mmCIF file of C-alpha atoms in Angstrom:
data_model
loop_
_atom_site.group_PDB
_atom_site.id
_atom_site.type_symbol
_atom_site.label_atom_id
_atom_site.label_comp_id
_atom_site.label_asym_id
_atom_site.label_seq_id
_atom_site.Cartn_x
_atom_site.Cartn_y
_atom_site.Cartn_z
ATOM 1 C CA LYS V 1 -18.504 -5.160 -8.086
ATOM 2 C CA ALA V 2 -18.002 -2.084 -5.933
ATOM 3 C CA GLY V 3 -14.418 -1.332 -4.891
ATOM 4 C CA VAL V 4 -13.273 -0.369 -1.524
ATOM 5 C CA THR V 5 -15.021 2.554 -0.107
ATOM 6 C CA GLN V 6 -13.403 4.988 2.467
ATOM 7 C CA THR V 7 -15.214 7.756 4.192
ATOM 8 C CA PRO V 8 -14.746 10.530 4.615
ATOM 9 C CA ARG V 9 -12.400 11.564 1.785
ATOM 10 C CA TYR V 10 -11.047 14.563 3.656
ATOM 11 C CA LEU V 11 -11.105 15.484 7.070
ATOM 12 C CA ILE V 12 -9.631 18.488 9.165
ATOM 13 C CA LYS V 13 -9.378 18.147 13.019
ATOM 14 C CA THR V 14 -7.764 20.006 15.785
ATOM 15 C CA ARG V 15 -4.918 18.743 18.099
ATOM 16 C CA GLY V 16 -6.321 16.770 21.086
ATOM 17 C CA GLN V 17 -9.418 15.591 19.257
ATOM 18 C CA GLN V 18 -10.135 12.188 18.070
ATOM 19 C CA VAL V 19 -11.143 10.902 14.800
ATOM 20 C CA THR V 20 -12.850 7.872 13.337
ATOM 21 C CA LEU V 21 -12.327 6.683 9.683
ATOM 22 C CA SER V 22 -14.609 4.163 7.974
ATOM 23 C CA CYS V 23 -13.830 1.502 5.346
ATOM 24 C CA SER V 24 -16.146 -0.805 3.574
ATOM 25 C CA PRO V 25 -14.148 -3.725 1.743
ATOM 26 C CA ILE V 26 -15.132 -5.213 -1.580
ATOM 27 C CA SER V 27 -18.065 -7.502 -0.910
ATOM 28 C CA GLY V 28 -17.099 -11.122 0.127
ATOM 29 C CA HIS V 29 -13.564 -9.735 1.394
ATOM 30 C CA ARG V 30 -12.766 -10.593 5.059
ATOM 31 C CA SER V 31 -9.516 -8.993 5.584
ATOM 32 C CA VAL V 32 -9.185 -5.475 6.039
ATOM 33 C CA SER V 33 -5.701 -3.787 6.493
ATOM 34 C CA TRP V 34 -4.938 0.073 7.304
ATOM 35 C CA TYR V 35 -2.056 1.956 6.325
ATOM 36 C CA GLN V 36 -0.567 5.383 6.972
ATOM 37 C CA GLN V 37 1.104 7.376 4.067
ATOM 38 C CA THR V 38 3.193 10.487 4.960
ATOM 39 C CA PRO V 39 5.950 12.193 2.950
ATOM 40 C CA GLY V 40 8.432 11.488 5.677
ATOM 41 C CA GLN V 41 7.825 7.873 6.678
ATOM 42 C CA GLY V 42 6.160 6.590 3.469
ATOM 43 C CA LEU V 43 3.477 3.943 3.545
ATOM 44 C CA GLN V 44 3.159 2.058 7.009
ATOM 45 C CA PHE V 45 1.311 -0.869 8.085
ATOM 46 C CA LEU V 46 -1.021 0.176 10.986
ATOM 47 C CA PHE V 47 -3.015 -3.189 11.452
ATOM 48 C CA GLU V 48 -5.198 -5.805 9.927
ATOM 49 C CA TYR V 49 -8.598 -7.197 10.853
ATOM 50 C CA PHE V 50 -10.095 -10.550 9.891
ATOM 51 C CA SER V 51 -13.266 -12.147 11.294
ATOM 52 C CA GLU V 52 -13.704 -9.159 13.595
ATOM 53 C CA THR V 53 -10.252 -9.818 15.313
ATOM 54 C CA GLN V 54 -7.099 -7.958 15.094
ATOM 55 C CA ARG V 55 -4.607 -10.268 13.553
ATOM 56 C CA ASN V 56 -1.514 -8.153 12.916
ATOM 57 C CA LYS V 57 -0.359 -4.548 14.273
ATOM 58 C CA GLY V 58 2.384 -2.184 13.212
ATOM 59 C CA ASN V 59 4.487 -0.154 15.320
ATOM 60 C CA PHE V 60 2.138 2.575 16.274
ATOM 61 C CA PRO V 61 1.087 4.058 19.583
ATOM 62 C CA GLY V 62 -1.993 2.930 21.351
ATOM 63 C CA ARG V 63 -3.723 6.031 20.151
ATOM 64 C CA PHE V 64 -4.280 4.160 17.055
ATOM 65 C CA SER V 65 -7.105 1.553 17.294
ATOM 66 C CA GLY V 66 -9.521 -0.155 15.079
ATOM 67 C CA ARG V 67 -12.240 -2.675 14.824
ATOM 68 C CA GLN V 68 -14.186 -4.740 12.349
ATOM 69 C CA PHE V 69 -17.750 -5.647 12.309
ATOM 70 C CA SER V 70 -19.672 -8.710 11.280
ATOM 71 C CA ASN V 71 -20.190 -7.385 7.698
ATOM 72 C CA SER V 72 -16.246 -6.918 7.430
ATOM 73 C CA ARG V 73 -16.630 -3.219 7.465
ATOM 74 C CA SER V 74 -13.681 -1.704 9.506
ATOM 75 C CA GLU V 75 -13.175 1.461 11.419
ATOM 76 C CA MET V 76 -10.099 3.030 12.769
ATOM 77 C CA ASN V 77 -9.923 5.574 15.425
ATOM 78 C CA VAL V 78 -7.119 7.985 16.441
ATOM 79 C CA SER V 79 -7.498 9.556 19.797
ATOM 80 C CA THR V 80 -5.775 12.727 21.078
ATOM 81 C CA LEU V 81 -4.662 13.817 17.615
ATOM 82 C CA GLU V 82 -1.195 15.128 17.016
ATOM 83 C CA LEU V 83 -0.047 17.276 14.241
ATOM 84 C CA GLY V 84 2.155 14.348 13.094
ATOM 85 C CA ASP V 85 -0.893 12.279 12.384
ATOM 86 C CA SER V 86 -1.735 14.366 9.380
ATOM 87 C CA ALA V 87 -1.558 11.714 6.646
ATOM 88 C CA LEU V 88 -3.311 9.831 3.904
ATOM 89 C CA TYR V 89 -4.981 6.792 5.525
ATOM 90 C CA LEU V 90 -5.421 3.810 3.190
ATOM 91 C CA CYS V 91 -7.527 0.837 3.552
ATOM 92 C CA ALA V 92 -6.919 -2.404 1.669
ATOM 93 C CA SER V 93 -9.285 -5.542 1.479
ATOM 94 C CA ARG V 94 -8.537 -8.985 0.370
ATOM 95 C CA PRO V 95 -10.811 -12.140 0.191
ATOM 96 C CA SER V 96 -8.745 -14.090 3.028
ATOM 97 C CA ARG V 97 -5.479 -13.443 5.042
ATOM 98 C CA ARG V 98 -3.489 -15.029 2.224
ATOM 99 C CA ASN V 99 -0.665 -12.509 1.082
ATOM 100 C CA THR V 100 -2.174 -11.869 -2.375
ATOM 101 C CA GLU V 101 -3.326 -8.782 -4.319
ATOM 102 C CA ALA V 102 -4.648 -6.043 -2.096
ATOM 103 C CA PHE V 103 -7.497 -3.694 -3.297
ATOM 104 C CA PHE V 104 -6.929 -0.198 -1.966
ATOM 105 C CA GLY V 105 -9.583 2.428 -1.250
ATOM 106 C CA GLN V 106 -9.059 5.970 -2.400
ATOM 107 C CA GLY V 107 -7.978 6.912 1.122
ATOM 108 C CA THR V 108 -8.890 9.390 3.726
ATOM 109 C CA ARG V 109 -6.736 12.703 3.860
ATOM 110 C CA LEU V 110 -6.518 13.666 7.558
ATOM 111 C CA THR V 111 -5.271 17.334 8.411
ATOM 112 C CA VAL V 112 -4.522 18.011 11.938
ATOM 113 C CA VAL V 113 -4.235 21.720 12.812
ATOM 114 C CA SER L 1 10.871 2.592 8.743
ATOM 115 C CA GLN L 2 10.884 1.022 5.195
ATOM 116 C CA GLN L 3 11.759 -2.487 4.747
ATOM 117 C CA GLY L 4 12.827 -1.977 1.140
ATOM 118 C CA GLU L 5 14.575 0.687 -0.943
ATOM 119 C CA GLU L 6 13.732 1.627 -4.224
ATOM 120 C CA ASP L 7 15.724 3.375 -6.951
ATOM 121 C CA PRO L 8 15.731 5.820 -8.427
ATOM 122 C CA GLN L 9 13.595 8.025 -6.430
ATOM 123 C CA ALA L 10 12.654 10.008 -9.366
ATOM 124 C CA LEU L 11 12.631 9.097 -13.162
ATOM 125 C CA SER L 12 11.849 11.286 -15.917
ATOM 126 C CA ILE L 13 11.667 9.866 -19.563
ATOM 127 C CA GLN L 14 10.034 10.658 -22.882
ATOM 128 C CA GLU L 15 7.078 8.800 -24.231
ATOM 129 C CA GLY L 16 7.951 5.732 -25.967
ATOM 130 C CA GLU L 17 11.059 5.078 -23.858
ATOM 131 C CA ASN L 18 11.277 2.396 -21.357
ATOM 132 C CA ALA L 19 11.357 2.858 -17.642
ATOM 133 C CA THR L 20 13.090 0.600 -15.141
ATOM 134 C CA MET L 21 12.593 0.887 -11.418
ATOM 135 C CA ASN L 22 14.496 -1.238 -8.709
ATOM 136 C CA CYS L 23 13.563 -2.408 -5.369
ATOM 137 C CA SER L 24 15.676 -4.142 -2.720
ATOM 138 C CA TYR L 25 14.547 -5.823 0.468
ATOM 139 C CA LYS L 26 16.275 -7.200 3.606
ATOM 140 C CA THR L 27 14.557 -10.233 4.874
ATOM 141 C CA SER L 28 12.825 -13.260 3.233
ATOM 142 C CA ILE L 29 9.455 -12.822 1.401
ATOM 143 C CA ASN L 30 6.575 -14.813 0.394
ATOM 144 C CA ASN L 31 6.005 -12.797 -2.636
ATOM 145 C CA LEU L 32 7.036 -9.197 -4.094
ATOM 146 C CA GLN L 33 4.108 -6.911 -5.157
ATOM 147 C CA TRP L 34 4.229 -3.789 -7.328
ATOM 148 C CA TYR L 35 1.645 -1.004 -6.879
ATOM 149 C CA ARG L 36 1.074 2.381 -8.570
ATOM 150 C CA GLN L 37 -0.493 5.556 -7.020
ATOM 151 C CA ASN L 38 -1.641 8.576 -8.971
ATOM 152 C CA SER L 39 -1.126 11.918 -7.078
ATOM 153 C CA GLY L 40 -1.931 10.918 -3.462
ATOM 154 C CA ARG L 41 -4.728 8.533 -4.186
ATOM 155 C CA GLY L 42 -5.270 4.915 -3.646
ATOM 156 C CA LEU L 43 -2.906 2.292 -4.672
ATOM 157 C CA VAL L 44 -3.554 -0.033 -7.804
ATOM 158 C CA HIS L 45 -1.946 -3.328 -7.807
ATOM 159 C CA LEU L 46 0.130 -4.010 -10.860
ATOM 160 C CA ILE L 47 1.759 -7.368 -10.711
ATOM 161 C CA LEU L 48 2.634 -10.078 -8.034
ATOM 162 C CA ILE L 49 5.702 -12.218 -8.388
ATOM 163 C CA ARG L 50 6.078 -15.231 -6.084
ATOM 164 C CA SER L 51 9.508 -16.055 -4.335
ATOM 165 C CA ASN L 52 9.838 -19.113 -6.454
ATOM 166 C CA GLU L 53 9.496 -17.216 -9.753
ATOM 167 C CA ARG L 54 11.982 -15.239 -11.610
ATOM 168 C CA GLU L 55 10.134 -13.121 -14.079
ATOM 169 C CA LYS L 56 6.554 -12.156 -14.883
ATOM 170 C CA HIS L 57 4.918 -10.145 -17.477
ATOM 171 C CA SER L 58 1.682 -8.392 -17.667
ATOM 172 C CA GLY L 59 1.015 -6.276 -20.739
ATOM 173 C CA ARG L 60 3.785 -3.672 -20.937
ATOM 174 C CA LEU L 61 5.024 -4.576 -17.649
ATOM 175 C CA ARG L 62 7.961 -7.009 -16.749
ATOM 176 C CA VAL L 63 8.994 -7.790 -13.333
ATOM 177 C CA THR L 64 12.140 -9.729 -12.226
ATOM 178 C CA LEU L 65 12.834 -11.061 -8.853
ATOM 179 C CA ASP L 66 16.215 -12.251 -7.640
ATOM 180 C CA THR L 67 15.963 -13.853 -4.439
ATOM 181 C CA SER L 68 19.846 -14.291 -4.028
ATOM 182 C CA LYS L 69 20.342 -10.553 -4.225
ATOM 183 C CA LYS L 70 17.075 -9.671 -2.585
ATOM 184 C CA SER L 71 15.985 -7.394 -5.263
ATOM 185 C CA SER L 72 13.257 -7.014 -7.877
ATOM 186 C CA SER L 73 12.925 -4.759 -10.986
ATOM 187 C CA LEU L 74 9.778 -3.445 -12.789
ATOM 188 C CA LEU L 75 10.183 -2.591 -16.260
ATOM 189 C CA ILE L 76 7.572 -0.390 -18.174
ATOM 190 C CA THR L 77 8.101 -0.691 -21.946
ATOM 191 C CA ALA L 78 6.857 1.862 -24.545
ATOM 192 C CA SER L 79 5.851 4.293 -21.724
ATOM 193 C CA ARG L 80 2.890 6.718 -22.083
ATOM 194 C CA ALA L 81 2.102 10.074 -20.500
ATOM 195 C CA ALA L 82 -0.543 8.172 -18.544
ATOM 196 C CA ASP L 83 1.953 6.200 -16.961
ATOM 197 C CA THR L 84 3.147 9.131 -14.882
ATOM 198 C CA ALA L 85 2.643 8.236 -11.304
ATOM 199 C CA SER L 86 4.412 6.592 -8.193
ATOM 200 C CA TYR L 87 5.461 3.273 -8.350
ATOM 201 C CA PHE L 88 5.839 1.066 -5.011
ATOM 202 C CA CYS L 89 7.194 -2.223 -4.410
ATOM 203 C CA ALA L 90 5.820 -4.159 -1.476
ATOM 204 C CA LYS L 91 7.081 -7.038 0.364
ATOM 205 C CA GLY L 92 4.501 -9.693 1.074
ATOM 206 C CA GLU L 93 5.483 -11.588 4.283
ATOM 207 C CA THR L 94 5.766 -15.315 4.671
ATOM 208 C CA SER L 95 3.234 -15.190 7.275
ATOM 209 C CA GLY L 96 0.295 -12.889 7.393
ATOM 210 C CA SER L 97 -0.988 -10.393 5.126
ATOM 211 C CA ARG L 98 1.038 -7.452 6.112
ATOM 212 C CA LEU L 99 2.781 -5.489 3.108
ATOM 213 C CA THR L 100 6.050 -3.540 3.660
ATOM 214 C CA PHE L 101 6.395 -0.925 1.195
ATOM 215 C CA GLY L 102 9.433 0.694 -0.341
ATOM 216 C CA GLU L 103 9.905 4.192 -0.622
ATOM 217 C CA GLY L 104 8.491 4.595 -4.118
ATOM 218 C CA THR L 105 9.830 5.912 -7.521
ATOM 219 C CA GLN L 106 8.234 8.921 -8.973
ATOM 220 C CA LEU L 107 7.914 8.217 -12.868
ATOM 221 C CA THR L 108 7.395 11.242 -14.954
ATOM 222 C CA VAL L 109 6.527 10.275 -18.721
ATOM 223 C CA ASN L 110 6.838 13.756 -20.896
ATOM 224 C CA PRO L 111 4.618 13.704 -24.173
#
């Protein structure tokens, strides 16, 4: 069974631009969560999607948004990029919303210059 | 901000020694999970311990949970150079599937 796939792996963007990151969960998994990892703030929860609906949201500004498609694939979007958005963005999938083992992708390394 | 704290922040040991990492948290949990991360890559789930469990084993890993002290520990026995990584504890909420991570412990196992 294929693992969680995140694309692209690396991305360099300029301040003010927007970016879209993609996550394909493990086949059959319907819950997708996104996390931001930075040296200063560590791993922080962004949001969770289940059945194409956002179920939970972390403490991030509205510039961070996401969506989930009917095949459970998810995208997250960051608009008006700031230097502080440089981070490793991780996606995790689970079969359901139950708080069990999460399967993480390799992440997308975003650098904002 | 992080929900939990981990200590030590960094740990350096020799191959064959045991490594112990501690995690504390502030509010009630459904479960406590431990993950491993190799140099900025994805996280790999190691073990999950439920709030009504006190100890759990998986291979060379042993996790304990003390809900009265709101703390957990991860013990890696007979460490290997390949165990070098960052280890994170994550609090599983009582409702929803959000994980709240600790700050992590950077473990270095010297051959």
